[in-house]
XYZ file of C-alpha atoms in Angstrom:
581
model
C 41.817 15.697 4.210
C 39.741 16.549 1.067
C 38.061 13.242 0.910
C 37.696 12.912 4.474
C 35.719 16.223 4.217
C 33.695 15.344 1.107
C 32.909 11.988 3.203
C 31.188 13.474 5.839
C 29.562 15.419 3.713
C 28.270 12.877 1.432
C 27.379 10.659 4.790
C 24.568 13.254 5.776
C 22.686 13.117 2.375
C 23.109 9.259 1.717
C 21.693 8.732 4.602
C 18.140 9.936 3.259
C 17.839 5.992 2.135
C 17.621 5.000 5.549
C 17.212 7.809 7.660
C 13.525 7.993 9.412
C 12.132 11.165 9.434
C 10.366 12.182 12.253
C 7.806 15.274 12.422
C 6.763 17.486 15.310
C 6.310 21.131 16.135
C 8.313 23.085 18.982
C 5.745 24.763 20.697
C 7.897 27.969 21.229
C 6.483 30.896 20.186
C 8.054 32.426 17.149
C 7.624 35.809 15.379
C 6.783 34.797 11.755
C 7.603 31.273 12.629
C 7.050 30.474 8.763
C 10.603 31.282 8.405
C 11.844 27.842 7.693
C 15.516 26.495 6.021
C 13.031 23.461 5.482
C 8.981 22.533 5.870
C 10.158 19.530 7.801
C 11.143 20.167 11.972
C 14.869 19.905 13.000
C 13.692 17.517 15.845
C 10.941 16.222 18.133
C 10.994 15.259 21.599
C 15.200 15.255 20.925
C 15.118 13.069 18.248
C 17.200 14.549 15.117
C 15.243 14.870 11.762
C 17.987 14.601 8.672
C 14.898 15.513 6.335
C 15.428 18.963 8.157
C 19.232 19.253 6.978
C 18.576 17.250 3.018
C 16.189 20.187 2.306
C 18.406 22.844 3.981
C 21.349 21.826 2.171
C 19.409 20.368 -1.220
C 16.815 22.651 -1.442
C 14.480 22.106 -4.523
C 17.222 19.084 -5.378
C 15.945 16.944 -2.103
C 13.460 15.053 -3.892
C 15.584 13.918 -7.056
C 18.985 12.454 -4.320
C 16.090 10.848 -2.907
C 15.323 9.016 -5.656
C 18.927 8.336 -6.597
C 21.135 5.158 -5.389
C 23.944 6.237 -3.069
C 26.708 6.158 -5.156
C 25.067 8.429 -8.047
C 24.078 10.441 -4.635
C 27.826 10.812 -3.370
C 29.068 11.437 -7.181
C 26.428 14.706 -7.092
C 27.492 15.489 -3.908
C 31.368 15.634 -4.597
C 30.302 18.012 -7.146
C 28.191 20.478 -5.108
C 30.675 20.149 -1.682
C 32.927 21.947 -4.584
C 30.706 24.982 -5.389
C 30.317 24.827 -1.600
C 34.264 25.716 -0.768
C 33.998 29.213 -2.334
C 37.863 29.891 -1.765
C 38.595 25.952 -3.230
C 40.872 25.237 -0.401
C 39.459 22.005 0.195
C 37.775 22.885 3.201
C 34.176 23.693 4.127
C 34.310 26.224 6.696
C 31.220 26.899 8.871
C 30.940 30.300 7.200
C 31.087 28.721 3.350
C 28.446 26.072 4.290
C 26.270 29.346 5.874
C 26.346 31.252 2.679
C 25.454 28.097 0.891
C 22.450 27.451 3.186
C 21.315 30.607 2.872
C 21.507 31.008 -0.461
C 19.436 27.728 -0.892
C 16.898 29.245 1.582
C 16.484 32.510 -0.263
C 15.953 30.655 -3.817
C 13.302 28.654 -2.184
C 11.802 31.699 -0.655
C 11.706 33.053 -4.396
C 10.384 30.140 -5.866
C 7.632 29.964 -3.179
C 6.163 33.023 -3.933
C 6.031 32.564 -7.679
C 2.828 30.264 -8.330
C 1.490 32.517 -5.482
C 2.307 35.603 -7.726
C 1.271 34.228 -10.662
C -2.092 33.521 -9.446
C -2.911 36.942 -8.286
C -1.230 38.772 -10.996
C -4.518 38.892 -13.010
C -2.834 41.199 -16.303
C 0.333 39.243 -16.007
C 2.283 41.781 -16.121
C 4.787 40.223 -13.549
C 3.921 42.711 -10.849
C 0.947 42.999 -8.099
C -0.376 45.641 -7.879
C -2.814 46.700 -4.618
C -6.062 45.939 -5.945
C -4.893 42.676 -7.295
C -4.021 41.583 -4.113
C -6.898 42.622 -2.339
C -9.093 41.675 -4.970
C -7.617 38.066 -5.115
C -6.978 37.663 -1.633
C -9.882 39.059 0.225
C -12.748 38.731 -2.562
C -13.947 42.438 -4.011
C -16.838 42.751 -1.838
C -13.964 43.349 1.065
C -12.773 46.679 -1.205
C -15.816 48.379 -0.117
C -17.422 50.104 2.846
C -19.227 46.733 3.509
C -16.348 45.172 4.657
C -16.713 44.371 8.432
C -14.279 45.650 10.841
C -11.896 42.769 11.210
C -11.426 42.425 7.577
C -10.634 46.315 7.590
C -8.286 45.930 10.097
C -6.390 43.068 8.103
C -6.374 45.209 5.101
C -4.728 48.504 6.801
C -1.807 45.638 8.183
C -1.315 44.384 4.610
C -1.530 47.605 3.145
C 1.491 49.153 5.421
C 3.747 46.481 4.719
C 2.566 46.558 0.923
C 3.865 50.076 0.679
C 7.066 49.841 2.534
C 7.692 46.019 0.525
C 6.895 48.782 -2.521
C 10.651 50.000 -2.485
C 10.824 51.814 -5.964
C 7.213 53.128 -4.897
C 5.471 52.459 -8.778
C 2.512 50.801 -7.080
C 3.403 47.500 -7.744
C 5.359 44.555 -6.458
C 7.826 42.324 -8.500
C 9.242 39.151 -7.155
C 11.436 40.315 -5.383
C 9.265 42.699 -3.727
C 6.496 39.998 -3.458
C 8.990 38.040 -0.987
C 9.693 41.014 1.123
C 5.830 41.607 1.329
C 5.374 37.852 2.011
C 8.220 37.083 4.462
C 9.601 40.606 5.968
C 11.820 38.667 7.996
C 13.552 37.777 5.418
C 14.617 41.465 4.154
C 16.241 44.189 6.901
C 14.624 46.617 4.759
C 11.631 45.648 6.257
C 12.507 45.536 9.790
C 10.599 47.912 11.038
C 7.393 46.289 9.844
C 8.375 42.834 10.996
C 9.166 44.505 14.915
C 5.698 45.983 14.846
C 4.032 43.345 13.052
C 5.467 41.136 15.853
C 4.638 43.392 18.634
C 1.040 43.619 17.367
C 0.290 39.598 16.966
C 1.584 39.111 20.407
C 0.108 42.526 22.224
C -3.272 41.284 23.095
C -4.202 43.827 26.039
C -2.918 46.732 23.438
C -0.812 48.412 25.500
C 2.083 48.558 22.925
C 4.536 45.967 25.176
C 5.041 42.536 24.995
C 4.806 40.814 28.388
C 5.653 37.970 30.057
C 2.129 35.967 29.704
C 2.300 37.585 26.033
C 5.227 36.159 25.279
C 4.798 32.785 26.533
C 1.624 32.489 24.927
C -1.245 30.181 26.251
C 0.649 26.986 26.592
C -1.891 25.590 28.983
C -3.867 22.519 28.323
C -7.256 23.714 29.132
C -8.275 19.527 29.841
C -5.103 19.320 32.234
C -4.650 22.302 34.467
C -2.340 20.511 36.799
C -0.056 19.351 34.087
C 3.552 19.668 34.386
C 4.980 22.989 33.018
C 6.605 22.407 29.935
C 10.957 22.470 29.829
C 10.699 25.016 26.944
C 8.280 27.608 29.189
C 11.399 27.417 31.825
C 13.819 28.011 28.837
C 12.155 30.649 27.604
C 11.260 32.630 30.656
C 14.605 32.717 31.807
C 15.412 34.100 28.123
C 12.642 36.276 28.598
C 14.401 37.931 31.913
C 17.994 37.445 31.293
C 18.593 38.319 27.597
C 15.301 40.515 25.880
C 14.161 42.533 29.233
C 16.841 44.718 29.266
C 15.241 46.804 32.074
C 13.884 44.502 33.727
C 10.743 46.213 34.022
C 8.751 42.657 33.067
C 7.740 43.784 29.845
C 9.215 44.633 26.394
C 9.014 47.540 24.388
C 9.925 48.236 20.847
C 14.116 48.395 21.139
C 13.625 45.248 23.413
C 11.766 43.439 20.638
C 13.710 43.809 18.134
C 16.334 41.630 19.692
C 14.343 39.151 19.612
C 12.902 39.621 15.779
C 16.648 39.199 14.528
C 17.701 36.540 16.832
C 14.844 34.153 15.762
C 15.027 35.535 11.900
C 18.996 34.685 11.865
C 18.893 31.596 14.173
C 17.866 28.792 11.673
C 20.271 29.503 9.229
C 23.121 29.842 11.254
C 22.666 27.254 13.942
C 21.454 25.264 10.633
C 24.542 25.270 8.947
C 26.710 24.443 12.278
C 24.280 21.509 12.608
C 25.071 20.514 8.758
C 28.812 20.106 9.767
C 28.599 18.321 13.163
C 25.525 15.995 12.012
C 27.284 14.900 9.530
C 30.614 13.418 11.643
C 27.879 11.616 13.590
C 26.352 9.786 10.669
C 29.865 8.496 9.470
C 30.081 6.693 12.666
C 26.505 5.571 13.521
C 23.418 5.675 10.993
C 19.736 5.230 12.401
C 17.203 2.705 11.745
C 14.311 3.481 9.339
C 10.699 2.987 10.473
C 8.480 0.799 8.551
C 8.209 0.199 4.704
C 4.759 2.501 3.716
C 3.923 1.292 -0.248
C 3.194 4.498 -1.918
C 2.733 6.729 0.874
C 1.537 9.955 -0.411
C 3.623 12.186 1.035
C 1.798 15.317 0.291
C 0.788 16.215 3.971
C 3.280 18.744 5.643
C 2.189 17.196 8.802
C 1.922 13.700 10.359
C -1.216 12.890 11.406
C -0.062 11.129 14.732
C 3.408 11.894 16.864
C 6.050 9.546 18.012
C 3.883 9.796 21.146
C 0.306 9.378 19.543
C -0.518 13.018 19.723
C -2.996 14.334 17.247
C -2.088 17.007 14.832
C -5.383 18.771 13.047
C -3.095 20.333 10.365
C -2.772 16.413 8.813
C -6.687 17.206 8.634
C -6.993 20.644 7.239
C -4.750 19.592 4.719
C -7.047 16.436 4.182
C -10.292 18.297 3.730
C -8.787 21.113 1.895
C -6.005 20.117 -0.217
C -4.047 22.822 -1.175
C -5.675 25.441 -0.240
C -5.056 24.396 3.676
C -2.381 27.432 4.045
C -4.675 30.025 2.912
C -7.084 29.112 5.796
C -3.957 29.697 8.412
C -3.817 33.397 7.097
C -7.720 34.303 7.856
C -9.451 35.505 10.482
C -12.001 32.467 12.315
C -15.025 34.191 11.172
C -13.955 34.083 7.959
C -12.637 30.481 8.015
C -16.546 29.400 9.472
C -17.593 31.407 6.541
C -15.971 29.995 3.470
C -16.202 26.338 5.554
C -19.916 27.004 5.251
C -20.010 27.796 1.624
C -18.128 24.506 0.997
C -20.267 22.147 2.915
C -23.647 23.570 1.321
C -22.118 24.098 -1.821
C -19.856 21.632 -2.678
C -19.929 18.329 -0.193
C -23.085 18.149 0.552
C -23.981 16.997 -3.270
C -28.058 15.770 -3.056
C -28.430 18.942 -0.977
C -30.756 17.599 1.972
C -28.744 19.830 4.761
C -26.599 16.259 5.501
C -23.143 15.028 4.752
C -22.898 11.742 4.491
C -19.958 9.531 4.905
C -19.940 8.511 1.006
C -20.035 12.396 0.052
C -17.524 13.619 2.697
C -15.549 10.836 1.423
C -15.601 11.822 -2.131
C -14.562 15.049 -1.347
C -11.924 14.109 0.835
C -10.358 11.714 -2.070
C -10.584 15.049 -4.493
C -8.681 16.625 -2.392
C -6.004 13.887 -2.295
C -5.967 14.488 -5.968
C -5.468 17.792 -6.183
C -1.891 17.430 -4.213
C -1.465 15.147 -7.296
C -2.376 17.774 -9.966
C -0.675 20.128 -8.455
C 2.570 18.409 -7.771
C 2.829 17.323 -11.527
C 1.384 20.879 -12.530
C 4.687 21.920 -10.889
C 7.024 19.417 -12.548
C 5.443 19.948 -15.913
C 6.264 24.038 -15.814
C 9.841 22.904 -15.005
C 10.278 20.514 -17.470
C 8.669 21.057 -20.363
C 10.844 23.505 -22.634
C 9.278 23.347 -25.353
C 6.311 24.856 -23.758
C 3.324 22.240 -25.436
C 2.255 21.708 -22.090
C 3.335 17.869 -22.348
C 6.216 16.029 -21.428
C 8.214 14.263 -23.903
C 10.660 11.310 -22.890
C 13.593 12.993 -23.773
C 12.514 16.075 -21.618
C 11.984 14.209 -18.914
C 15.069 12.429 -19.245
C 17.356 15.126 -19.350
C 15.338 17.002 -16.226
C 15.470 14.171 -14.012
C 19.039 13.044 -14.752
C 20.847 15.508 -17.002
C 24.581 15.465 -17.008
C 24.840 12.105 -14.795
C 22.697 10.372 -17.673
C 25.977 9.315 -19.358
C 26.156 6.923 -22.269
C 29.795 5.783 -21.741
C 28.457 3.762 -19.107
C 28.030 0.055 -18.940
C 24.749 -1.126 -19.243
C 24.212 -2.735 -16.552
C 25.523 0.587 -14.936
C 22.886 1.111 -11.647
C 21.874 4.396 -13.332
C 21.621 2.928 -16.789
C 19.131 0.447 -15.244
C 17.274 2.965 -13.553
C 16.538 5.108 -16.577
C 15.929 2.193 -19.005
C 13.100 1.535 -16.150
C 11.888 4.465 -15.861
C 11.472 4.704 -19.935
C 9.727 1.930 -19.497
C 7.166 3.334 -17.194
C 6.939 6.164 -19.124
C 5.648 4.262 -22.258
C 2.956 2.623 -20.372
C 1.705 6.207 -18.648
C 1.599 7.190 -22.249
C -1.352 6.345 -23.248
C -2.551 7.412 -26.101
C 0.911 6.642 -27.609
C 2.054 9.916 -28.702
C 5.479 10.058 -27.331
C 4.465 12.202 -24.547
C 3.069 12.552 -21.100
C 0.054 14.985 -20.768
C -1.185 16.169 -17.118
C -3.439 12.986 -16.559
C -0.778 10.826 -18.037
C 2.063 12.317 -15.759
C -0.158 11.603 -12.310
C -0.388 7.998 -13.522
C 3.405 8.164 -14.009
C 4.253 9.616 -10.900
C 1.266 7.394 -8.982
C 0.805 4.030 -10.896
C -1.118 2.704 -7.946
C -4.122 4.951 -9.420
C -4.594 3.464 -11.934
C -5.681 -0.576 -12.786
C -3.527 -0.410 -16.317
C -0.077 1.052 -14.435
C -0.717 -0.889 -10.968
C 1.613 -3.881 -12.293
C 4.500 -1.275 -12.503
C 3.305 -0.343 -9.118
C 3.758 -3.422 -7.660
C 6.874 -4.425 -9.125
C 8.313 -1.246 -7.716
C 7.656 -1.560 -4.394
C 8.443 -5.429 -4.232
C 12.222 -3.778 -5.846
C 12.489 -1.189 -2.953
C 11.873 -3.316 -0.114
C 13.225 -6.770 -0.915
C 17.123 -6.193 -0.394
C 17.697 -10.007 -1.250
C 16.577 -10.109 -4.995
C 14.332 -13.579 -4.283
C 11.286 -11.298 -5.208
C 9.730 -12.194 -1.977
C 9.273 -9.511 1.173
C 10.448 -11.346 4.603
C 9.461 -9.984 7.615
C 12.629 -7.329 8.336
C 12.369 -6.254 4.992
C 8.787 -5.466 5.683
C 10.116 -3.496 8.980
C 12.720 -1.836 7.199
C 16.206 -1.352 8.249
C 14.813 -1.746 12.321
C 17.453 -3.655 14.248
C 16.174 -6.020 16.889
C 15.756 -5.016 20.180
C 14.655 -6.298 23.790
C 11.603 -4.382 24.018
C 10.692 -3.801 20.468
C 8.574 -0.236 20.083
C 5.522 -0.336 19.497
C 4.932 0.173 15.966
C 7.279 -2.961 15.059
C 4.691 -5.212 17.179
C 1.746 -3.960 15.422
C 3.326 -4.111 11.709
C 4.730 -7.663 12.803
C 1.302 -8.860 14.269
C 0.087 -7.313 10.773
C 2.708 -8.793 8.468
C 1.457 -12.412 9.761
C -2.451 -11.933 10.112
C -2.822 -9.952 7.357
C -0.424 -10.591 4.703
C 1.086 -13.693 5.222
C -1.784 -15.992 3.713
C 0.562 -19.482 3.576
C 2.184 -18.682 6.399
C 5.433 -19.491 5.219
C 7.109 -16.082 6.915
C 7.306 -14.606 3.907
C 5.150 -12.454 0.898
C 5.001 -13.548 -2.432
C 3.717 -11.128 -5.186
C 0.188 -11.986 -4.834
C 0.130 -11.652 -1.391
C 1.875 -8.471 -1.083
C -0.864 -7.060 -3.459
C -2.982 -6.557 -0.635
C -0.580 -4.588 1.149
C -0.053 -2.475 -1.550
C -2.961 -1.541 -3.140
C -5.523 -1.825 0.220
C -8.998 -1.817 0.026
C -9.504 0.944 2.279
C -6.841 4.419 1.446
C -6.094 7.234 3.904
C -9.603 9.044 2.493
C -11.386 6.180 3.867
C -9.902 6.290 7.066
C -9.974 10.133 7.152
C -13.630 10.552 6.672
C -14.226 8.293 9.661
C -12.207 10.238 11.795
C -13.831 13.519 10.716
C -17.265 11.836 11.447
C -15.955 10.491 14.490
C -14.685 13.607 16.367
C -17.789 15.969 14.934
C -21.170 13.889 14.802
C -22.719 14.935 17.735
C -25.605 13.102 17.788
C -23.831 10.118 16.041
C -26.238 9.676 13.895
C -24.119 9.246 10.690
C -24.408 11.972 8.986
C -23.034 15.632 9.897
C -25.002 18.800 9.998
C -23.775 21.781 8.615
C -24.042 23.291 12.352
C -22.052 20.214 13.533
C -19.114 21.150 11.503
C -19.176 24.952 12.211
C -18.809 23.483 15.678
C -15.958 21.446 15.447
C -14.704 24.117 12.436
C -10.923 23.932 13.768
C -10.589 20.397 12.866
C -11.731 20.977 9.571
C -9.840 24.285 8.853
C -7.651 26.510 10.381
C -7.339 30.109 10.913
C -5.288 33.496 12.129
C -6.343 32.519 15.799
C -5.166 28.651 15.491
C -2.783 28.013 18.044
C -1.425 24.728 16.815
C 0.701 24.479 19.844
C -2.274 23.464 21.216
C -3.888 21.628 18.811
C -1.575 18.518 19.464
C -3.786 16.150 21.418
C -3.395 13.053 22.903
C -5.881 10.412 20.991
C -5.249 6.836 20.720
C -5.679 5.207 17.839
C -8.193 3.205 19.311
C -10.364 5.860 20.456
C -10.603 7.179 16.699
């Protein structure tokens, strides 16, 4: 029974080499719906995400069993399932798997508030203080009595949960602290702040209840008043009057709210970890297909720009235009969102400073942006591998980071693993430039991205040519092109526009297949996602299509190039064809 159970196990995270992931948003609404086991959604439209239950279950390890074949990923595995069964029984009981999951979940809550810490901790001390905060946060001209009213308002919020997050009441928060401030849901201490926190982001008439309309939310498409009302609104309203309206007076008050604050705070873990366990029998009978190969696909967006069903997601573009910084946008109010966008346009896109972006200058900013994920991806890595602390990356660092115990010498050479490491040495040489034995922060983007660079993109190319062509001839055929897609009838529609591609595009002899030369195109395009970005910025904001965008054009369209505290993004998934972009 013990390696049927560590089989099923293992099934669900092998199958991240040919699961597709699918993204999506449940347009539910959710007291502090940032709550997540993972940044990916569990499903859209009822289709099943595994990238959901990898993170879950993985946490911070997701990304290196991606990169690992599947029988170094089962070996891990078999390793972990055993910290997993807590009583070593060899069983995994739903309530084991629970306490793993949320475990995981509360490391990752720790590490996400660290950089965040970090930055605002300005005498790096460890702790935040009040006026650190604010003063990092807000800017110190909102400290004052010029602050406007809204911003006032935000800082009495923040300061009431500062002080109760402020359990040994010095002043100051620690870590630990810091994540209670950040995510009260996450801590019953703060309970009471997370009910009336709720209650107070849903309240809009003020009257100190939550009702129906409230609840729901404004789930209405303004363009399509007739429209169908959603499945979930039906769900949810019978919730409303069956489970949280306890007196069924059509509103909820405090007690009643707080039902539903630790319903949806406890839900994903434990309806997470029962989803671990019965996911996993289905994948050791039937895996999914994968969607197309994408040559180094970014991967940095937390969002899709398009759904399964072509709908339009602006977060893909706030995180475009702002990089990083997209999430710190979400958390301000929209005057202050048109504010800072303002201050970005004059002062940093629109470079010859005639009152006009153009497409070349929105497009240079866009493609900083796209490096600044990069930066600050490898920033990351560096701080966790380098333990030496000279801010570089040495080989054998690296090494024993990425593969540690598994990197074995007792086996053979032409061991999968030993292959894979004598490759990646390899790579690391060349992104060592200057020849010093060691990556620095420029080197280690060229590592991680060879496309970006002319002197790494042979490496580039020979990598994705390995990935995709399963038959060794060092050619890409068609279904390896497609991925592991099995043939239907009625083939969706994205296999008959990357097939009409494949041949038009890429296929220059048209002998079916791509040799290296021809698959160079395909992986190192002339045009990148900035390029096709800016035009779709330009395309949904000139108003006068003139080329160029005025600063008031953007302020008008400012929720497709940033969000805010008011940004429904329930609502901000539109339905745009491609072609009409």
């Amino acid at each position: 029974m013990e390696g049927i159970l560590y089989f099923l196990v293992c099934a669900l995270l092998v199958n991240s080499c040919i699961c597709a992931a699918t993204t999506g948003r449940d347009n539910r609404p959710k007291p502090h719906e940032d709550i997540s086991l993972s940044e990916k959604e569990h499903e859209e439209d009822g289709e099943h995400n595994s990238e959901y239950d990898h993170e879950a279950f993985l946490g911070g390890m997701k990304d290196e069993y991606d990169d690992l074949p599947p029988e170094e990923a089962i070996k891990r595995l078999r390793v972990l399932v055993k910290k997993v069964d807590s009583d070593k029984d060899g069983f995994v009981t739903e309530e084991e798997l629970t306490k793993w999951v949320r475990d995981v979940f509360n490391k990752r809550l720790l590490e996400g508030v660290q950089e965040d810490l970090s930055s605002k901790d300005m005498d790096t001390d460890g702790k935040l203080t009040w006026d650190e905060y604010v003063k990092a946060t807000y800017g110190p001209e909102e400290m004052g009595d010029d602050a406007d009213e809204e911003s006032k308002k935000l800082l009495k919020t923040d300061k009431r949960r500062f002080d109760t997050a402020d359990k040994d009441k010095d002043g100051a928060l620690v870590k630990e602290e810091f994540v209670h401030f950040m995510h009260p849901e996450s801590s019953p201490e703060m309970a009471d702040i997370h009910v009336l926190e709720t209650i107070e982001d849903t309240d809009n008439d003020k009257d100190g209840f939550i009702s129906k309309k409230e609840f729901l939310g404004d789930f209405q498409d303004p363009n399509d008043e007739e429209a169908e009302e959603p499945e979930w609104v039906k769900e949810e309203t019978q919730r409303f009057n069956e489970e949280y309206d306890k007196n069924h007076d059509g509103k909820l008050d405090k007690e009643e709210a707080v039902v539903i604050c630790k319903s949806r705070t406890m839900q994903p873990v434990t309806f997470g970890s029962f989803y671990l366990i019965a996911f996993s029998v289905i994948l050791s009978l039937k895996s999914p297909f994968s969607a197309a190969v994408e040559p180094h696909k970014d991967n940095f967006h937390k969002h899709e720009h398009f759904g399964a069903n072509q709908e339009h997601d602006v977060r893909y573009d706030h995180e475009a235009f702002l990089g990083p910084e997209a999430e710190e946008f979400d958390h301000l109010t929209p005057e202050e969102s048109k504010k800072r966008l303002r201050v970005i346009v004059v002062k940093m896109i629109d470079t010859n400073k005639d009152g006009l972006v153009s497409e070349d200058e929105l497009r240079v900013w866009i493609e900083k942006q796209r490096k600044a994920f990069m930066y600050e991806d490898v920033d990351k890595r560096i701080a966790k591998e380098d333990k030496d602390g000279d801010g570089e990356i040495s080989w054998e660092e690296y090494r024993k980071s990425e593969y540690g115990e598994w990197d074995n010498y007792d086996l053979p050479k032409d061991h999968n693993l030993r292959r894979q490491i004598r490759k990646k040495e390899y790579k690391f040489n060349i992104a060592d430039a200057d020849k010093n034995g060691k990556m620095n922060r420029d080197e280690y983007v060229d590592f991680e991205h060879p496309e970006e660079n002319i002197n790494m993109q042979e490496i580039a190319l020979d990598e994705v040519i390995e990935d995709v062509d399963q038959n060794d001839d060092g050619l890409i055929t068609v279904a390896e092109f497609l991925g592991q897609y099995h043939e239907e009838k009625e083939p969706p529609a994205w296999v008959v526009r990357h097939r009409a591609e494949f041949h038009s595009r890429f296929d220059k002899n048209k002998d079916g297949k791509m040799d290296r030369e021809e698959a160079r195109e395909w992986v190192f395009p002339e045009k990148n996602d900035s390029h096709d970005e800016t035009l779709h910025l330009i395309d949904g904001t000139d108003e006068n299509a003139d080329g160029f965008l005025s600063v008031d054009e953007i302020l008008l369209h400012w929720n497709l190039f940033v969000g805010s505290l008011a940004t429904d993004h329930g609502n901000t998934l539109r339905k745009v064809k491609h072609t009409e972009l």
